[in-house]
mmCIF file of C-alpha atoms in Angstrom:
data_model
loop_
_atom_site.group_PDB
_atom_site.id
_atom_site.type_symbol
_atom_site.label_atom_id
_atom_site.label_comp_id
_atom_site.label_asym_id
_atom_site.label_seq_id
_atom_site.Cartn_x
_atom_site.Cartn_y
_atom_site.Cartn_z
ATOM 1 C CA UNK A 217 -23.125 -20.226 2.679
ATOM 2 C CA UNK A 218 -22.940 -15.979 2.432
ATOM 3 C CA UNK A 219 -19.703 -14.993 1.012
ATOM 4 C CA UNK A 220 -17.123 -13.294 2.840
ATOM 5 C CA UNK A 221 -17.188 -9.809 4.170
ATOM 6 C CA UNK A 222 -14.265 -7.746 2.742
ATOM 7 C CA UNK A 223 -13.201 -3.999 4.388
ATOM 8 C CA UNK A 224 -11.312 -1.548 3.256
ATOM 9 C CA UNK A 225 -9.765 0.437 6.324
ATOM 10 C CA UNK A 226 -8.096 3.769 4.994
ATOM 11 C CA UNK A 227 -5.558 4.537 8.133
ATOM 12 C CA UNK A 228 -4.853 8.199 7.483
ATOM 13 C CA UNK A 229 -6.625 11.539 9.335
ATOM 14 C CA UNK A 230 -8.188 13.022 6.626
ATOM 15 C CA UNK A 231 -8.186 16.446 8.755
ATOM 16 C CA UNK A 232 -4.454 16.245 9.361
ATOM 17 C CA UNK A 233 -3.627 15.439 5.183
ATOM 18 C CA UNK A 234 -5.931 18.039 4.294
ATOM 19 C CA UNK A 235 -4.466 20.574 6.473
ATOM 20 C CA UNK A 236 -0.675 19.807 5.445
ATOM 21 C CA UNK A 237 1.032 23.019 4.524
ATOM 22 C CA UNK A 238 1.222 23.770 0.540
ATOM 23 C CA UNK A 239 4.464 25.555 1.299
ATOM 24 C CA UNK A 240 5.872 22.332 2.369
ATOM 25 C CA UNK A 241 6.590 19.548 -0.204
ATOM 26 C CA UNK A 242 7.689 16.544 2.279
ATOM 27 C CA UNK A 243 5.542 13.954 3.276
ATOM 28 C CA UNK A 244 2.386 15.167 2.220
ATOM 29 C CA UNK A 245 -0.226 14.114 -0.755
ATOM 30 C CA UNK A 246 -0.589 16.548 -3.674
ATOM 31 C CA UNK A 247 -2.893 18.947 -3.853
ATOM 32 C CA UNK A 248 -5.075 18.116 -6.678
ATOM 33 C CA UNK A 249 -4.268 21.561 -8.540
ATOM 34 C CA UNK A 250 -0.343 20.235 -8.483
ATOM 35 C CA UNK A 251 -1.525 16.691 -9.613
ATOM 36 C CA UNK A 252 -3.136 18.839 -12.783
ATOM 37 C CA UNK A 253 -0.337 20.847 -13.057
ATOM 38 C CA UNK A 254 2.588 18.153 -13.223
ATOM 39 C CA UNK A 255 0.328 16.128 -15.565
ATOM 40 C CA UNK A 256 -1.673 18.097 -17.329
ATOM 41 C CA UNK A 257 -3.963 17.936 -19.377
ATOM 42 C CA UNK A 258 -4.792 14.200 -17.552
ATOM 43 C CA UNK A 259 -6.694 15.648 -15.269
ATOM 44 C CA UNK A 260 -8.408 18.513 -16.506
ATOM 45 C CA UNK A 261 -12.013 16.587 -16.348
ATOM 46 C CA UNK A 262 -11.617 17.893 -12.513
ATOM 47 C CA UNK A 263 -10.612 21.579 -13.689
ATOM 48 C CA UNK A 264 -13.672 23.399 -12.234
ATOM 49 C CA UNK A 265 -12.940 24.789 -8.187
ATOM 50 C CA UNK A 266 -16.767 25.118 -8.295
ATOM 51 C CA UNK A 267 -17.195 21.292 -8.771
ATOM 52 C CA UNK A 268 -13.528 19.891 -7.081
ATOM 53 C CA UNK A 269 -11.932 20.639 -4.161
ATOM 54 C CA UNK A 270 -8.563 22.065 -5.651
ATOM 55 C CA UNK A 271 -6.506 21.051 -2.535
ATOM 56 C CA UNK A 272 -5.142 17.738 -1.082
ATOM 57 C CA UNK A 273 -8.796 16.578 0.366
ATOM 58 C CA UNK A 274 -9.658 17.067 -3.624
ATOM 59 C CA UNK A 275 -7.304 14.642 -4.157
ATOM 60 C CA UNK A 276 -8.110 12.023 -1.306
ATOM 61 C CA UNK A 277 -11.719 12.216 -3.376
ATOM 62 C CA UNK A 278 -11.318 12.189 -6.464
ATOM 63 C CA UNK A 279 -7.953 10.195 -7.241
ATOM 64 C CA UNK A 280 -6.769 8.317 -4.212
ATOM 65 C CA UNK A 281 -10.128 6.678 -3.358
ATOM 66 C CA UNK A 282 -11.248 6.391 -6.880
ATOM 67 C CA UNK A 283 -8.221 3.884 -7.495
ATOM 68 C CA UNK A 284 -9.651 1.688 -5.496
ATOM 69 C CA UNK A 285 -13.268 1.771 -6.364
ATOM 70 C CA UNK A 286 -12.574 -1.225 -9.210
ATOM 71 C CA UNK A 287 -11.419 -3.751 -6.570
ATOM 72 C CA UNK A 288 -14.413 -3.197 -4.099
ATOM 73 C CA UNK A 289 -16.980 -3.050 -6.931
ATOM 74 C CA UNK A 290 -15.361 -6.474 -7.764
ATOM 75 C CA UNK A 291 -15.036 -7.674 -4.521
ATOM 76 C CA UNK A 292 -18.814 -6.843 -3.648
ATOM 77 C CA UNK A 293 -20.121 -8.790 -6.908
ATOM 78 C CA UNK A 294 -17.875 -11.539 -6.303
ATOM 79 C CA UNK A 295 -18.969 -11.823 -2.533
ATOM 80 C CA UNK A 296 -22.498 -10.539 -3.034
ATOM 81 C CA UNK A 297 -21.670 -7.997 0.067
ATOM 82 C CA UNK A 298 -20.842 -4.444 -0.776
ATOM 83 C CA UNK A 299 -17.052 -4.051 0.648
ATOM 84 C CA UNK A 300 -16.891 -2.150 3.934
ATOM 85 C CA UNK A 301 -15.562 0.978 3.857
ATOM 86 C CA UNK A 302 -13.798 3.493 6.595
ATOM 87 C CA UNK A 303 -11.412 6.182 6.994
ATOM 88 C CA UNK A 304 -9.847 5.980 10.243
ATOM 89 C CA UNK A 305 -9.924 10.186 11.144
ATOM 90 C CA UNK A 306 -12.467 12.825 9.080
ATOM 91 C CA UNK A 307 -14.054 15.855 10.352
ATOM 92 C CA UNK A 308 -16.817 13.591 12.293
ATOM 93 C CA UNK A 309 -14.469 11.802 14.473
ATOM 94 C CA UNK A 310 -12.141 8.681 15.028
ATOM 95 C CA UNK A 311 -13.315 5.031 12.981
ATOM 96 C CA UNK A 312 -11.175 3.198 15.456
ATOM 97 C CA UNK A 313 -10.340 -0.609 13.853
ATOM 98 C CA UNK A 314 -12.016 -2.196 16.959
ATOM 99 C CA UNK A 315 -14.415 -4.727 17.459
ATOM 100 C CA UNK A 316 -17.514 -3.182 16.278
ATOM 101 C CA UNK A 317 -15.483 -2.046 13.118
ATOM 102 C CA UNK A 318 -14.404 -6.140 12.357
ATOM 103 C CA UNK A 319 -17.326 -7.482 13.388
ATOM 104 C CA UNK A 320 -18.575 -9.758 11.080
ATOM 105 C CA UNK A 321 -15.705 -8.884 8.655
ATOM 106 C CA UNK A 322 -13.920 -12.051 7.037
ATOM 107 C CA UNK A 323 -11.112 -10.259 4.881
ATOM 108 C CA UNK A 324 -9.661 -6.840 5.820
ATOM 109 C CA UNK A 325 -7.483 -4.621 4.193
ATOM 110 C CA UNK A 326 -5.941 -2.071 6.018
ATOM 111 C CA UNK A 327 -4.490 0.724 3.243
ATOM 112 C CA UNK A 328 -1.987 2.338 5.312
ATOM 113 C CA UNK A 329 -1.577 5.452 3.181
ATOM 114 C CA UNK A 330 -1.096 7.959 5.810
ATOM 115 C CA UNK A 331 1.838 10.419 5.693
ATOM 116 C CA UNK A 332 4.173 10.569 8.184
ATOM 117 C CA UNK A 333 3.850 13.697 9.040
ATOM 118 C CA UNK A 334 0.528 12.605 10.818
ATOM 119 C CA UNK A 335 2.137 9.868 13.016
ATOM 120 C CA UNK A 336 -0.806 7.381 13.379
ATOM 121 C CA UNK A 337 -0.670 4.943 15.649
ATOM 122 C CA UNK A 338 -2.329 1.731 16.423
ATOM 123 C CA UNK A 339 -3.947 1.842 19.576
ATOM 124 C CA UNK A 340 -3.437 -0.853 22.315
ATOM 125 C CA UNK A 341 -7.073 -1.620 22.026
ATOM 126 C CA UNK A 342 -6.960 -1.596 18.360
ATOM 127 C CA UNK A 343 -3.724 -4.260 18.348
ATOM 128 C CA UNK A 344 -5.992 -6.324 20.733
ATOM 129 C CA UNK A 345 -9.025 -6.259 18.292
ATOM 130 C CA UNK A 346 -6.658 -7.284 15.452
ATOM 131 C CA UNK A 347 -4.686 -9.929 17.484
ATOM 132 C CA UNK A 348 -8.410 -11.505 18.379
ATOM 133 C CA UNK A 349 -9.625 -11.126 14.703
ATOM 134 C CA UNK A 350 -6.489 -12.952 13.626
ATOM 135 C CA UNK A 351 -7.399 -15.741 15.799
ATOM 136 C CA UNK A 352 -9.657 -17.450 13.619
ATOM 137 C CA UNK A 353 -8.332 -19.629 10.806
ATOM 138 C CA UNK A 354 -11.046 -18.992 8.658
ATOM 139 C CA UNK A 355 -9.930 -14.667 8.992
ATOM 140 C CA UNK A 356 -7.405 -13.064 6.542
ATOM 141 C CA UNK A 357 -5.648 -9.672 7.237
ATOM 142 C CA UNK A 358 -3.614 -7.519 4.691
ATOM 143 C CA UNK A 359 -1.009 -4.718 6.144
ATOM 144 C CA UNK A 360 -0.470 -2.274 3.488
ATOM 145 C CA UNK A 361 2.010 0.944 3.806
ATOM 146 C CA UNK A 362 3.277 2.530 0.847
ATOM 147 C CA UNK A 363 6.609 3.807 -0.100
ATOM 148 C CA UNK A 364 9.148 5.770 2.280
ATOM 149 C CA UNK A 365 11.241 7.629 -0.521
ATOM 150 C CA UNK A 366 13.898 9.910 0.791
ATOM 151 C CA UNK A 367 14.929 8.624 4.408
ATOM 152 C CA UNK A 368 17.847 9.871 4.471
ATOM 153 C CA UNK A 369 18.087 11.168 8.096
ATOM 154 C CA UNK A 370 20.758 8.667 9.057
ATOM 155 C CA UNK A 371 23.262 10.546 6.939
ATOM 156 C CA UNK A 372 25.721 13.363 7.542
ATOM 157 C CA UNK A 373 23.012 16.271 6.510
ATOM 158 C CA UNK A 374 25.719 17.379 3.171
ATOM 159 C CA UNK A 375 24.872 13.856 1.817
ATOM 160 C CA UNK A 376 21.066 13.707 2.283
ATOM 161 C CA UNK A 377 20.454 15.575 -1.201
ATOM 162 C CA UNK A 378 22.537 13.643 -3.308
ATOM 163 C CA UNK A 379 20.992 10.519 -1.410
ATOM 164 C CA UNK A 380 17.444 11.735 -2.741
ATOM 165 C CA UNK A 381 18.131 13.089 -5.815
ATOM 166 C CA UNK A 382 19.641 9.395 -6.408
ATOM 167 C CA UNK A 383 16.135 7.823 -4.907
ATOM 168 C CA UNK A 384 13.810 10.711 -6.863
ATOM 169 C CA UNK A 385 15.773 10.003 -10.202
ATOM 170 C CA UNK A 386 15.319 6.102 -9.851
ATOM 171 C CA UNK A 387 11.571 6.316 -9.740
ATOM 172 C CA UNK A 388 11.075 8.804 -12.377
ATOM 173 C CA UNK A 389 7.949 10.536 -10.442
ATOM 174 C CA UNK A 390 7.908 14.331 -11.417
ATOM 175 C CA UNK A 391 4.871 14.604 -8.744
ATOM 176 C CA UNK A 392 7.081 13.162 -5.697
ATOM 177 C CA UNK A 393 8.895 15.336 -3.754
ATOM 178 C CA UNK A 394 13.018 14.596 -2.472
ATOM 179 C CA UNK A 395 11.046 12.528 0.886
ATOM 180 C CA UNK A 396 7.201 11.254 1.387
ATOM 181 C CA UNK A 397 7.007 8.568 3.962
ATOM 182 C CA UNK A 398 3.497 6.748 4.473
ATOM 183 C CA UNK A 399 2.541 3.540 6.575
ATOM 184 C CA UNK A 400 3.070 4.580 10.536
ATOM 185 C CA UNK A 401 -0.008 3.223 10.906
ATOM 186 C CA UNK A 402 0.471 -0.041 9.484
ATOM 187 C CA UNK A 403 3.746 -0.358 11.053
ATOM 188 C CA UNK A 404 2.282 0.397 14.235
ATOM 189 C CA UNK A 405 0.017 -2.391 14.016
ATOM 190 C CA UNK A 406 2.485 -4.930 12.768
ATOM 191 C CA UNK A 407 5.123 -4.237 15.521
ATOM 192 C CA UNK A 408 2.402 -4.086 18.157
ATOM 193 C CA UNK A 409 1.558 -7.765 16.576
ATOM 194 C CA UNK A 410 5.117 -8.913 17.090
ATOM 195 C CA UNK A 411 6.266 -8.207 13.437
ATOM 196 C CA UNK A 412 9.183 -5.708 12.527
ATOM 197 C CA UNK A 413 8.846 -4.871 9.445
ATOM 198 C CA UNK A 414 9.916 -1.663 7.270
ATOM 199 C CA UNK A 415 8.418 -0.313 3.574
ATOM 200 C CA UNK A 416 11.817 0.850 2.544
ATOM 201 C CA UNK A 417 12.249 3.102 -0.705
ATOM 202 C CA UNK A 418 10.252 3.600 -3.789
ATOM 203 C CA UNK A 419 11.817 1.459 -6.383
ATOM 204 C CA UNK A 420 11.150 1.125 -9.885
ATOM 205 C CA UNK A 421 9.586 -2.044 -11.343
ATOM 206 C CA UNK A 422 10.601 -3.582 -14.376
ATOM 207 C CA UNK A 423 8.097 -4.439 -17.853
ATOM 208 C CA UNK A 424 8.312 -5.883 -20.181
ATOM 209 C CA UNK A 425 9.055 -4.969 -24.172
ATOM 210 C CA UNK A 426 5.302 -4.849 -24.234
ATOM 211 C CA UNK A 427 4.725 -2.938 -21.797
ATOM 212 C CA UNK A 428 3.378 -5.135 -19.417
ATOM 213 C CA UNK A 429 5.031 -6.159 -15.956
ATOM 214 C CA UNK A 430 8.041 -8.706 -15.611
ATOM 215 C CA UNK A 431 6.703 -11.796 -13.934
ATOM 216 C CA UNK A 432 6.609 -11.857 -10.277
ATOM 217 C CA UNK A 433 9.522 -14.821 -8.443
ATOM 218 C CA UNK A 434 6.573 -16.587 -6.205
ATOM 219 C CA UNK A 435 7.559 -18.840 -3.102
ATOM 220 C CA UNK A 436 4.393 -21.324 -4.378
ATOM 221 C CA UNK A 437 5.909 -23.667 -1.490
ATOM 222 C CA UNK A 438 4.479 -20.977 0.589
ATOM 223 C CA UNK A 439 1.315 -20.099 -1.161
ATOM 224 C CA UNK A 440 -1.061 -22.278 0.960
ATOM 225 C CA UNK A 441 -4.593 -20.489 0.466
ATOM 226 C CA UNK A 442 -3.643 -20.845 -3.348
ATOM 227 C CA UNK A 443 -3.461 -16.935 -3.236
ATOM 228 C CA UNK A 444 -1.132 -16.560 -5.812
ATOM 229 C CA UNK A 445 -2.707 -19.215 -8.688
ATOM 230 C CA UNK A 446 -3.069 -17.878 -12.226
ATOM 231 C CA UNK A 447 -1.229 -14.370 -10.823
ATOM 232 C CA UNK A 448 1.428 -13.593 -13.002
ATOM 233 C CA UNK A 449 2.469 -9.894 -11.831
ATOM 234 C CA UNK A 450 1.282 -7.360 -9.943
ATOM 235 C CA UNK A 451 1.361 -3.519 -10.883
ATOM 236 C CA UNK A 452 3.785 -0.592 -12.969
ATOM 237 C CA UNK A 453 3.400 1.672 -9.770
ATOM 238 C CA UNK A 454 6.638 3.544 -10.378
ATOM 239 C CA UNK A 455 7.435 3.883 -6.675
ATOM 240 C CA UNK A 456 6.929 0.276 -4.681
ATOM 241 C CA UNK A 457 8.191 -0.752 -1.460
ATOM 242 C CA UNK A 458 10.800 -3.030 -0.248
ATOM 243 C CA UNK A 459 9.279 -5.131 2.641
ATOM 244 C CA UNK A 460 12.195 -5.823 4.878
ATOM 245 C CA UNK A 461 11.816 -7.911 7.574
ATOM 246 C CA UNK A 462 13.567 -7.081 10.686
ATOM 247 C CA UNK A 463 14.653 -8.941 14.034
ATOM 248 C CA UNK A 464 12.840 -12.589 14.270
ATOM 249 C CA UNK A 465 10.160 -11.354 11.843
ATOM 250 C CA UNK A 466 12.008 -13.365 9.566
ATOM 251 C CA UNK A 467 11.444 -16.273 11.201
ATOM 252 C CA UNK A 468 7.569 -15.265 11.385
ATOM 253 C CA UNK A 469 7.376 -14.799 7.708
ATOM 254 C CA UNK A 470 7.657 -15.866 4.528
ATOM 255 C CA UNK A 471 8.611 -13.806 1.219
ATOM 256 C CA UNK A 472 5.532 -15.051 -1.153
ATOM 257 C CA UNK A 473 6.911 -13.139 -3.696
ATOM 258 C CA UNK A 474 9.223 -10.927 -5.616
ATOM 259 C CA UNK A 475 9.063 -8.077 -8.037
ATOM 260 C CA UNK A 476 11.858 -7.561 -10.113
ATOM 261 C CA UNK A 477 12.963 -3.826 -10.452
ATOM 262 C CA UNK A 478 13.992 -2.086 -13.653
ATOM 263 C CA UNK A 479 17.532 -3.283 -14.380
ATOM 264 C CA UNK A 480 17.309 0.195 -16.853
ATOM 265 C CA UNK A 481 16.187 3.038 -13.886
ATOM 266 C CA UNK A 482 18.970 5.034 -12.837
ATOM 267 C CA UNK A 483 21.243 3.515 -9.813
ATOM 268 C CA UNK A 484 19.636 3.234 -6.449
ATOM 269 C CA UNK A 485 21.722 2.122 -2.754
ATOM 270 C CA UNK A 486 19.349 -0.655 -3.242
ATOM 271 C CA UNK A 487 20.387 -1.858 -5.998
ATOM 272 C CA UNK A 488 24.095 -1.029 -5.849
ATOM 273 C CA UNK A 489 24.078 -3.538 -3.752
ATOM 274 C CA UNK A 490 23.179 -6.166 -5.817
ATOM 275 C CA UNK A 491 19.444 -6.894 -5.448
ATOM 276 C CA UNK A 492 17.553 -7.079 -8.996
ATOM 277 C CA UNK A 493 14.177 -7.854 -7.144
ATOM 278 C CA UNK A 494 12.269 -6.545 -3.628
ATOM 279 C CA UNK A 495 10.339 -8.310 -1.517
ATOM 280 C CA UNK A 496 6.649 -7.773 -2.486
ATOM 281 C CA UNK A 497 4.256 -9.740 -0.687
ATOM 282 C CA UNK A 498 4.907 -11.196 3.169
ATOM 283 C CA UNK A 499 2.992 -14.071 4.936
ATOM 284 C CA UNK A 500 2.876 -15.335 8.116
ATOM 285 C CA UNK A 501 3.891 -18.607 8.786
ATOM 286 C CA UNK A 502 2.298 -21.772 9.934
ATOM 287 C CA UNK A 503 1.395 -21.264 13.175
ATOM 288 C CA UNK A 504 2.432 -17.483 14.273
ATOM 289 C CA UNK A 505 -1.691 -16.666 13.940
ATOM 290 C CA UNK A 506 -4.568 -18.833 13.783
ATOM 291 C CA UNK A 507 -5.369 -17.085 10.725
ATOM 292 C CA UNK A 508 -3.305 -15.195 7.377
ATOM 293 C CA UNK A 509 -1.643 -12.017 7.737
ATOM 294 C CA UNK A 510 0.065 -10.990 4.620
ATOM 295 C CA UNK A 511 2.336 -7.469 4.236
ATOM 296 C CA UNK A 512 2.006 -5.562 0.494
ATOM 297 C CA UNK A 513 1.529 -2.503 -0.967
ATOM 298 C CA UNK A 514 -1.367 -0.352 -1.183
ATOM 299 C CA UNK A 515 -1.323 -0.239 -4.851
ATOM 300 C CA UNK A 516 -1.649 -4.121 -5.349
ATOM 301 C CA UNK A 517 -5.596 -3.092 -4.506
ATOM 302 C CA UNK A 518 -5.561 -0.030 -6.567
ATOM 303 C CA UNK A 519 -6.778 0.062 -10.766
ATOM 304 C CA UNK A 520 -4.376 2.117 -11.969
ATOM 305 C CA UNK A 521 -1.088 1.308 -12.305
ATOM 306 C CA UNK A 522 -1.147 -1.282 -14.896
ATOM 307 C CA UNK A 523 -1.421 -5.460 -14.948
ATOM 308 C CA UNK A 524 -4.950 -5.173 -14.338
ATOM 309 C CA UNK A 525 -5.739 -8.935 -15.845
ATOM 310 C CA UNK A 526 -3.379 -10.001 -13.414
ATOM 311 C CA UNK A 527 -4.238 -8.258 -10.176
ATOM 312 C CA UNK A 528 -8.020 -9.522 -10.430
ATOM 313 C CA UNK A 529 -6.840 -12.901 -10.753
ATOM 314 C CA UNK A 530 -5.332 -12.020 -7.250
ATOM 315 C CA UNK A 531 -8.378 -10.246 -6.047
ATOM 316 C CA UNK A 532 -10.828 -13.177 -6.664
ATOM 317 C CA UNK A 533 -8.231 -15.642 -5.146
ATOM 318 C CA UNK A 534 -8.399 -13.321 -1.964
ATOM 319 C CA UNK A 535 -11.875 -12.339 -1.763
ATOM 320 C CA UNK A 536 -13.566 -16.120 -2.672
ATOM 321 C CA UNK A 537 -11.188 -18.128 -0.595
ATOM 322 C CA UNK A 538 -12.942 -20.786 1.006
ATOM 323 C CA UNK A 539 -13.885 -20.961 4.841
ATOM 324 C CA UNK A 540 -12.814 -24.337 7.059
ATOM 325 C CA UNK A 541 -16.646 -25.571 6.887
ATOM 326 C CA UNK A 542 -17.228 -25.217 2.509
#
């Protein structure tokens, strides 16, 4: 039989990042000239104005999509289909995730790396597509948002500083600003699905005297597709998401796994309240779809944040699983 069909669905407008103020520094992507400034010389191989877009859309080109080129190269040889790509907004319209866009698809990724500034939102239509799509057993979904450093809006406005230096100091990232939200569109989806979920904070993973990642906690009572065999970690991504389920979304999923966070990062609310770990990865349980819908980060599909070995190992698990009929 072919091999599954894998899509990448990039949820942001590329029209609305690319036009975020400069003079702003909330919830927006860098600009690539700040990315070479904050790190330089890294990135000086994209130096030339005349060759690179210097501005965020530079960025979206040449460093956000680029980190994810490794898994869908991989992904197509594994499969023998090239992964499908979209972005949901650019200059030449709307990619809606709708039933022409999933048709045929097996496993979809939707990399919900929009700002929040942007405010997409899942369509009714579009929840209906992904509802149907998640209707066959044989169909696997991912929901990734990133990080929402910095929400601090709940608090008297004299605290919110201290509350995001705290957050900004915990990560470490020179090139994040005091508060960048992302994943309204994912979040969208999920709650339009029936799941309440929220990508709280950026926190700081722990490695090991090596260097390498600690070891992830996995649920393998939970792991029933075998996802998680032979994967010891997941990625150094200095800024990675609590998945917090909210309402009866715990009783709609499971915690798959864990990622222990830094024990030596400076103090962060989360932690000060005694949780050494966050809740990585989310699955649905038995019966809530006919098929898999699991919650993540972006960065688990991304090249370039470290534990490489380890994330292919969960690539190939999730791109070669095996349909009812093989």
């Amino acid at each position: 039989m072919a091999g599954r069909q894998v899509a990448l669905y990039f949820a942001w407008s590329r029209p609305d990042e690319v036009a975020a103020p400069l003079g702003i520094l909330e919830d927006r992507f860098p600009a690539l000239f700040e990315l070479r400034r904050t790190f330089w010389p890294r990135f000086e191989q994209f130096a030339d104005p005349a060759k690179f877009d210097q501005g965020v859309g530079g960025f979206l080109d040449n460093i956000q999509l680029a980190n994810f080129k490794e898994f869908a190269d991989l992904a197509g040889s594994w499969t023998g289909n090239p992964v499908r790509h979209a972005e949901r907004r650019t200059d030449a319209g709307l990619c809606a995730l709708d039933g022409d866009f999933l048709a045929g698809v097996d496993t979809l990724v939707v990399i919900s790396f929009d700002s929040h500034r942007t405010a997409q939102q899942a369509s009714d239509a579009e929840i209906a597509a992904v509802r149907s799509f998640l209707e066959d057993p044989d169909h696997t979904l991912f929901i990734c948002p990133h990080h929402d450093i910095g929400s601090a809006d709940e608090l008297p406005e004299n605290e919110r500083l201290a509350r995001r230096e705290l957050e900004f100091h915990h990560h470490g990232d020179a090139a994040i600003p005091a508060r960048q939200a992302f994943g309204d569109f994912g979040l969208s989806l999920l709650k339009g699905l029936g799941l309440h979920v929220r990508n709280r904070f950026g926190l700081h993973p722990a490695k090991l005297p090596d260097g390498l990642p600690a070891p992830l906690e996995v649920a393998a009572e939970f792991d029933r597709a075998g996802l998680l065999e032979g994967v010891a970690t997941f990625n150094l991504h200095p800024h990675l998401p609590h998945f917090e389920r909210l309402g009866d979304s715990a009783a709609k999923l499971d915690v798959l796994a864990r990622q222990p966070i830094d024990p030596n990062a400076p103090p962060h609310p989360f932690t000060a309240g005694g949780r050494r770990d966050f809740d990585a990865l989310l699955q649905s349980k038995p019966g809530v779809f006919g098929g898999r819908l699991l919650i993540c980060d972006t960065t688990t599909w991304s090249s370039t944040a470290g534990g490489l070995e380890s994330l292919q190992r969960f690539w190939r698990n999730v791109v070669l699983l095996k349909r009812g009929g093989e």
